[in-house]
Short mmCIF file of C-alpha atoms in Angstrom, two decimals:
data_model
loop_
_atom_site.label_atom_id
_atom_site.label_comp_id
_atom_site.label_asym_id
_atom_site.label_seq_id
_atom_site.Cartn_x
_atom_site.Cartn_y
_atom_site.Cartn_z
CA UNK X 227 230.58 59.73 11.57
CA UNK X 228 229.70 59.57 15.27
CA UNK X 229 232.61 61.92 17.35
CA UNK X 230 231.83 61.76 21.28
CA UNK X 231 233.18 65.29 22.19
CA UNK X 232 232.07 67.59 25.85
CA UNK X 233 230.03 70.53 25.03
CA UNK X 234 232.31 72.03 27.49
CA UNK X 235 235.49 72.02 25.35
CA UNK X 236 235.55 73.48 22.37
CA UNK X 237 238.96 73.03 21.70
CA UNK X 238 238.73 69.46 21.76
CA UNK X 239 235.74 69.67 19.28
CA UNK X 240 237.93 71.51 17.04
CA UNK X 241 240.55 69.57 17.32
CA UNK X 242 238.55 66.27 16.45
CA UNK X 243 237.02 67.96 13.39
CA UNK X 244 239.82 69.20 12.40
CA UNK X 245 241.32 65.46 12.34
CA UNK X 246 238.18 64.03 10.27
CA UNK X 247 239.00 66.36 7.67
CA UNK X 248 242.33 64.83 7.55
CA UNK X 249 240.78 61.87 7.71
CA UNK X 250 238.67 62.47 4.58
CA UNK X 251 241.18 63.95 2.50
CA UNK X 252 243.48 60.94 3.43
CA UNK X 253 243.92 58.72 0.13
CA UNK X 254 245.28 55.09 0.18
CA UNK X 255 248.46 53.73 -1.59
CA UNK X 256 247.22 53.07 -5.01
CA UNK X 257 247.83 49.16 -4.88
CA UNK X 258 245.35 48.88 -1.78
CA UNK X 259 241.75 48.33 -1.70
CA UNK X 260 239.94 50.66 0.15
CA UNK X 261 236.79 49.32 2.64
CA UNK X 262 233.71 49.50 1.45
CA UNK X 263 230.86 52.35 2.63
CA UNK X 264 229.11 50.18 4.26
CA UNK X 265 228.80 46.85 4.86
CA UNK X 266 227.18 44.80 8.24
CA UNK X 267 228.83 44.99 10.91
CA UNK X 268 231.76 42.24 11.07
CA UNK X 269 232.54 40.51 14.01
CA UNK X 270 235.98 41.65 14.24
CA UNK X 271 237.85 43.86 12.30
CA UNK X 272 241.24 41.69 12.52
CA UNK X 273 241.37 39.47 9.07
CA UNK X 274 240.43 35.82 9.77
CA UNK X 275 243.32 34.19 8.68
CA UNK X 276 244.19 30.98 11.10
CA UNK X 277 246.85 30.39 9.31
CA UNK X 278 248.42 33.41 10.73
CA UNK X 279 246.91 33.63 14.13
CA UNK X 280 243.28 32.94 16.09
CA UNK X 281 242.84 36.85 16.73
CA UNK X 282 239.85 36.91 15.20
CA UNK X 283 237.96 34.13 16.84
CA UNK X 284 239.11 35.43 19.77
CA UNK X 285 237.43 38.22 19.21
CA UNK X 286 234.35 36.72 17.63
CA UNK X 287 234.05 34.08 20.54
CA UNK X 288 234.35 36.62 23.53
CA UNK X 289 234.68 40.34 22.01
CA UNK X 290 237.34 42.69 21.44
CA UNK X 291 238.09 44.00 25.39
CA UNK X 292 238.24 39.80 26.69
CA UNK X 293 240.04 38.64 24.31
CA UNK X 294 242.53 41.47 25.08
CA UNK X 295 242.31 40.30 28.90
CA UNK X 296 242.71 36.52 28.02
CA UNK X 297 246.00 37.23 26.12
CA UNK X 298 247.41 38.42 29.45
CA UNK X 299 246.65 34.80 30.87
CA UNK X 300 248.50 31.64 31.42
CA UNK X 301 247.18 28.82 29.40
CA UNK X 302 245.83 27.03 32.50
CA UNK X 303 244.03 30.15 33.71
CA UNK X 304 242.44 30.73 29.99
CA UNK X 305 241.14 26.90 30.28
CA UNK X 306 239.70 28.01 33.32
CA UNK X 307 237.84 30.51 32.62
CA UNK X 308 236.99 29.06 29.13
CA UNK X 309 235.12 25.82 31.03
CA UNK X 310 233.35 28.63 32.78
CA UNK X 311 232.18 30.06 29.16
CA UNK X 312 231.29 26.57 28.21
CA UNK X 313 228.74 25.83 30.71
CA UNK X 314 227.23 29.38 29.71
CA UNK X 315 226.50 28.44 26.25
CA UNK X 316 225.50 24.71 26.89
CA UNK X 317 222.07 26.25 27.56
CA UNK X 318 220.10 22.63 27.51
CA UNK X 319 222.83 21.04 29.49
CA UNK X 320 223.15 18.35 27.55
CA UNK X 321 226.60 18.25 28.01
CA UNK X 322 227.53 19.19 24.64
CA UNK X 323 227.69 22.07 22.94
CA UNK X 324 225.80 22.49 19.17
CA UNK X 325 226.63 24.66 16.41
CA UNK X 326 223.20 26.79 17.63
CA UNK X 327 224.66 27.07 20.87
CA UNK X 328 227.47 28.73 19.46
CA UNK X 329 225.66 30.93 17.53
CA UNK X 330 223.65 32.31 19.73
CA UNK X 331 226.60 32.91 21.99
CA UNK X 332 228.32 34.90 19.18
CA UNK X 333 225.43 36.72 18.30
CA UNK X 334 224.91 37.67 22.34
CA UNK X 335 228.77 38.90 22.21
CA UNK X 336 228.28 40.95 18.87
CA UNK X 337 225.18 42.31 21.03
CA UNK X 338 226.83 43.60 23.94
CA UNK X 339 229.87 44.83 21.50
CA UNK X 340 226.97 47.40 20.45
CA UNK X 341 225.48 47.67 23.56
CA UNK X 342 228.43 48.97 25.23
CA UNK X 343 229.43 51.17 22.61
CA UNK X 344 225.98 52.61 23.17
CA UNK X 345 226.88 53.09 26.85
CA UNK X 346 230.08 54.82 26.23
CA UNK X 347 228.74 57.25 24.17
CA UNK X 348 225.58 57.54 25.82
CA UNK X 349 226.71 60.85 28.76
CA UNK X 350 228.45 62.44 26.26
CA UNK X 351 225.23 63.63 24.20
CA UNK X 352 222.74 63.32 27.07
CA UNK X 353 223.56 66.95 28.55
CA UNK X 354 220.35 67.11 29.78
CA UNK X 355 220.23 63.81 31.67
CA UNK X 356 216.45 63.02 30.47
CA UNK X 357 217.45 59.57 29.59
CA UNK X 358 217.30 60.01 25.85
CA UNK X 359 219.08 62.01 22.72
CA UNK X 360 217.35 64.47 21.16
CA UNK X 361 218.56 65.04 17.80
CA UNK X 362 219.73 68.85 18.69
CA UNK X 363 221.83 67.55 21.74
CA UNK X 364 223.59 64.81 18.92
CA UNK X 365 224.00 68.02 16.77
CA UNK X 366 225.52 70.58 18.97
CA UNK X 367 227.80 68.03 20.86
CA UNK X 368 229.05 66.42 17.36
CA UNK X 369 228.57 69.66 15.20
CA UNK X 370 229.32 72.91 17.62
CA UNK X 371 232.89 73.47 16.23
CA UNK X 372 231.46 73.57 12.64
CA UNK X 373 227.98 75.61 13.51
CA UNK X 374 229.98 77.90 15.71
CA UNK X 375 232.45 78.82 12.67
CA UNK X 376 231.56 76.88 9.90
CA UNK X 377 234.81 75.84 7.47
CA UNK X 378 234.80 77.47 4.51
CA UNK X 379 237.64 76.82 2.84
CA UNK X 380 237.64 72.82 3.01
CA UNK X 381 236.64 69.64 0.46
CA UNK X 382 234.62 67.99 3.01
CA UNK X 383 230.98 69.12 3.51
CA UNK X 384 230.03 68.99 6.80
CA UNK X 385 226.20 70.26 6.25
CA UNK X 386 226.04 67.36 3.90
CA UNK X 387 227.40 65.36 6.73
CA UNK X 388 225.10 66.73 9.15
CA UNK X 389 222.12 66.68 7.06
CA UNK X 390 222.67 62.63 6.08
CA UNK X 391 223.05 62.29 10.12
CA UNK X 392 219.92 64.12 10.34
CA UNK X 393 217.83 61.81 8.21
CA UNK X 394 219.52 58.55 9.37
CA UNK X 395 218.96 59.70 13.09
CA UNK X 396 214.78 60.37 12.02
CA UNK X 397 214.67 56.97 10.82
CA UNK X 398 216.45 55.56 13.83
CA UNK X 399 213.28 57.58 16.17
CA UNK X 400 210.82 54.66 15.53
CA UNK X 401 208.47 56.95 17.12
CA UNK X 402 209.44 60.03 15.84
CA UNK X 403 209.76 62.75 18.69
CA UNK X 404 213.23 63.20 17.71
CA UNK X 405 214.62 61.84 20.87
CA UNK X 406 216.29 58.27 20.64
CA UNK X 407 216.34 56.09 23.60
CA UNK X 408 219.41 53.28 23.73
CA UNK X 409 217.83 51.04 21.28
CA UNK X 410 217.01 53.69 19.01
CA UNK X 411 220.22 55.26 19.21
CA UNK X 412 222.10 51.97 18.99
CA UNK X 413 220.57 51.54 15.16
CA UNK X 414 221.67 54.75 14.36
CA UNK X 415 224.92 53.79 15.46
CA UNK X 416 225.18 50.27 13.82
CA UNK X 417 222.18 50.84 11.39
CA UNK X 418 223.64 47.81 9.65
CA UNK X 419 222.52 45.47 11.85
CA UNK X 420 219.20 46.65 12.44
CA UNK X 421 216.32 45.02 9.33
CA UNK X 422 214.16 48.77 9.63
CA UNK X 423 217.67 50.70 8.90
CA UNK X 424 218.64 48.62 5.89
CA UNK X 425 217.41 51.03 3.34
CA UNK X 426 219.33 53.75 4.80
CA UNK X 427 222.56 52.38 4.50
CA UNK X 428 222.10 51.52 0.75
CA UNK X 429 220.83 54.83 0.32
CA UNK X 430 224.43 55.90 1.75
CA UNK X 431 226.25 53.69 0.17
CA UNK X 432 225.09 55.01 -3.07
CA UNK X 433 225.31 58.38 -2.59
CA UNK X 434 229.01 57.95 -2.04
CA UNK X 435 229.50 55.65 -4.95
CA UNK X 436 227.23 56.89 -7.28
CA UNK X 437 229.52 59.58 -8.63
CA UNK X 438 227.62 60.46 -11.66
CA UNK X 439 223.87 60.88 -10.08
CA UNK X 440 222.14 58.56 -11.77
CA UNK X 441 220.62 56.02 -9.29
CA UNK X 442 223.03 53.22 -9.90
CA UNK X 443 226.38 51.93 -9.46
CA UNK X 444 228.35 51.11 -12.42
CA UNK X 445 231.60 48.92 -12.84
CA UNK X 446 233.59 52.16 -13.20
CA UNK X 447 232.30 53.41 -9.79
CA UNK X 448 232.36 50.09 -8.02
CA UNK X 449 236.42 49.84 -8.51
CA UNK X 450 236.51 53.43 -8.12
CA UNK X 451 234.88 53.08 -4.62
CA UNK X 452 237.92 50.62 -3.67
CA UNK X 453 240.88 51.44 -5.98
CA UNK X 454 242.36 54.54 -7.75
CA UNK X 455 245.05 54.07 -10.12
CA UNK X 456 247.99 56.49 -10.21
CA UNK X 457 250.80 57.53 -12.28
CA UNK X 458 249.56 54.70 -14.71
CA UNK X 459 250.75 52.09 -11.96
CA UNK X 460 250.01 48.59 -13.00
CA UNK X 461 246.26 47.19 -11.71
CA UNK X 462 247.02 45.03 -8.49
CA UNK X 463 245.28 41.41 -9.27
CA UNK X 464 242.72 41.98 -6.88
CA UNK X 465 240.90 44.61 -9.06
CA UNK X 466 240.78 42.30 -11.79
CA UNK X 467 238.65 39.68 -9.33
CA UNK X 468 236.46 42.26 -8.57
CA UNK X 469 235.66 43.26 -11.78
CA UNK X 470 234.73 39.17 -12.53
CA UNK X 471 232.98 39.95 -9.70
CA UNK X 472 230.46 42.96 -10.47
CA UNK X 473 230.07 41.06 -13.78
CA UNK X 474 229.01 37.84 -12.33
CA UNK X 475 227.53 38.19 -9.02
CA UNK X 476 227.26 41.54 -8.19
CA UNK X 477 225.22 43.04 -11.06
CA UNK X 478 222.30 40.60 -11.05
CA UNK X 479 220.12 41.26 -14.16
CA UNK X 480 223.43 41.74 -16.32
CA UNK X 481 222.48 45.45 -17.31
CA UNK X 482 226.00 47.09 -16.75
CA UNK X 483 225.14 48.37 -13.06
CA UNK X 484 223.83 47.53 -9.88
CA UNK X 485 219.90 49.32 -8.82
CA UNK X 486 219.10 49.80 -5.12
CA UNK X 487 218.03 45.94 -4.62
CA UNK X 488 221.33 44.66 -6.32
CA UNK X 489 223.51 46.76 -4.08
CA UNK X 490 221.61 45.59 -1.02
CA UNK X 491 222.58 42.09 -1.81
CA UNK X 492 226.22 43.22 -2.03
CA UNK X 493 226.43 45.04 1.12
CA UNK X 494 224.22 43.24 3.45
CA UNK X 495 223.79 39.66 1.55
CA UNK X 496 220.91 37.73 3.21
CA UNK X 497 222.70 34.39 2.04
CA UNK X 498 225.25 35.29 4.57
CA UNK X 499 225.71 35.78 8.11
CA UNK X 500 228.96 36.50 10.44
CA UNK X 501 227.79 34.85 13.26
CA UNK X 502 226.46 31.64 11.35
CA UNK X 503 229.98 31.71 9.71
CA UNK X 504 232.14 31.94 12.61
CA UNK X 505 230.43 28.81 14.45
CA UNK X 506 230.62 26.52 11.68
CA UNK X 507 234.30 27.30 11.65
CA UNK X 508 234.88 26.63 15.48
CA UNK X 509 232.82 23.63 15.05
CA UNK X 510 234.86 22.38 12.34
CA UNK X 511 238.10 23.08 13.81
CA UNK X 512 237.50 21.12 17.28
CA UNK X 513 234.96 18.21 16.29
CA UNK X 514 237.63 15.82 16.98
CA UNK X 515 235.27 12.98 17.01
CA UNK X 516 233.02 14.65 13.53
CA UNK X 517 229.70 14.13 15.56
CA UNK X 518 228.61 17.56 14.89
CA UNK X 519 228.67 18.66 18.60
CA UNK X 520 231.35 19.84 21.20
CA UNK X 521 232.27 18.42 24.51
CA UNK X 522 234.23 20.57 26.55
CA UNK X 523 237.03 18.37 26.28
CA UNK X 524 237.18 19.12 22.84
CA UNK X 525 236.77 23.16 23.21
CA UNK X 526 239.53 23.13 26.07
CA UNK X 527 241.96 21.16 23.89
CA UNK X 528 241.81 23.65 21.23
CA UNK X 529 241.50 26.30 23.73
CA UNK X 530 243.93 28.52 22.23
CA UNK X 531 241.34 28.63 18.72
CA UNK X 532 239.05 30.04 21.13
CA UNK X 533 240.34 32.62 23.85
CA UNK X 534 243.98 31.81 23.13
CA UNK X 535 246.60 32.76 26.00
CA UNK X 536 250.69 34.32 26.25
CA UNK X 537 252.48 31.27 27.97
CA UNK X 538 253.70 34.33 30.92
CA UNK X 539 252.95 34.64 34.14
CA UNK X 540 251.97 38.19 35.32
CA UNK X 541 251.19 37.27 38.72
CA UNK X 542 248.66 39.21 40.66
CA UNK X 543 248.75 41.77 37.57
CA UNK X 544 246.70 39.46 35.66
CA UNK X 545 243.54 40.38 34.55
CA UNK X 546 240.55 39.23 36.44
CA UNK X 547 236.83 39.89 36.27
CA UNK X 548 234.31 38.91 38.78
CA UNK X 549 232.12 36.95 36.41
CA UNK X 550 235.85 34.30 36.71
#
């Protein structure tokens, strides 16, 4: 919802809006199923599918921009650096690494995912270089085009837009002065991964699901919210598991629909976490000897599960980082 546009050019703002309408008016093929409104924060957005390829542990295990740079590296220079990365999350130095070493490491990566998104967006709606956003710098810089001109003739309503921003942003302002510093503006960019912001994105996520108004989501408008059918096309299999779904898992207390509580558990499930997930896995896959802990023998022989590497040699154009 977030666009990062200058003050300065308004034809760029334009532009941008102009594409989010597209955007919003954009349906899917009928046979695919849509993402869900809301739902925490993954730590990729490539499918985890090994059987295909590692890219998403790569991106898990050392975020989206390294993993980029270690594809551009020679399998010796990717265990080099990797042995580097090892010794970083051995943080008792035992020597080994544990399955809460791992964690925490993926759970510092997912951080500084968010923290440098934060960072890039961060001079684009401080215009008055005060060190924080005020809630009318986020409007004007994100909303000029439209408050300039406002769009009449369009399906998406951008005051509705503006006016969920609005309340999400307030809840965001712990302190409420209307001004967010970086951590305050980093959960109202990734509210779903901060506890105080929970009940905002459920409230979101119903609004846009909840077609009929009544304070709940039914089975009709949870396969709505991921599948249309169209010209009386045949239902993919998929829907059919997600209605089994709804019915057994998803609507608790079996009353036909899913209240505020049951749709929290769906979105943000407190039984599960990414990051808890994702180190199990790489555990798994390189605890040659099934001790329950890593050497870095292990990690470096299934180096390419972890930071993975293009057997080419690109010379002095290789990617390098000072941290290496």
């Amino acid at each position: 919802m977030c666009l990062s546009l200058r003050q300065s050019d308004r034809m760029i703002r334009s532009a941008l809006i102009c594409w989010l309408l597209l955007v919003a008016r954009g349906n899917g093929k009928p046979t695919e199923r849509r993402p869900r409104v809301h739902q925490e924060e993954p730590l990729s957005v490539l499918q985890h599918d090994d059987k295909q390829n590692f890219d998403y542990d790569h991106e898990a295990f050392l975020g989206q921009d390294e993993a980029k740079a270690f594809d551009h590296l020679s399998p010796d220079e990717s265990k080099r650096r990797l042995s580097i990365i090892v010794d970083r999350i051995d943080s008792n130095k035992d020597d080994f690494v544990s399955e809460d070493e791992l964690r925490l490491w993926i759970e510092a990566v997912q951080s500084q995912h968010m923290f440098e998104d934060v960072e890039r967006q961060w001079s684009e709606f401080d215009l008055n270089r005060d060190g924080l956003i005020s809630w009318d710098e986020y409007r004007n810089v994100t909303y000029g085009s439209y408050l300039d001109g406002p769009l009449t003739q369009t399906e998406y309503n951008y005051t509705h837009m503006m006016a969920r921003d609005e309340r999400r942003f307030k809840v965001a302002n712990r302190d409420g002065d209307l001004s967010a510093d970086r951590q305050e503006f980093m959960a109202f960019l990734h509210p779903e991964n901060h506890e105080y912001m929970k009940h905002v994105v459920v409230q979101e996520t119903m609004e846009d699901i909840d077609k009929n108004g009544d304070g709940f989501i039914d089975l009709k408008e949870y396969i709505g919210d991921m599948f249309t059918a169209e010209n009386g096309l045949e239902e993919p299999e998929w829907v059919a598991s997600e209605r089994q779904q709804f019915s057994e898992f998803r609507d608790k207390n079996q009353d036909g629909k899913m209240d505020r509580e049951e749709t929290l558990d769906w979105i943000l499930p407190a039984d599960y976490d990414h990051a808890v997930a994702e180190a199990k896995h790489l555990l798994y896959e390189s605890d040659s000897n099934k001790d329950g802990r890593l050497t870095k023998e292990e990690i470096l022989n299934k180096f390419d599960l972890f930071v993975g590497s293009q057997v080419t040699n690109y010379g002095e154009a290789l990617l390098r980082h000072d941290e290496f």
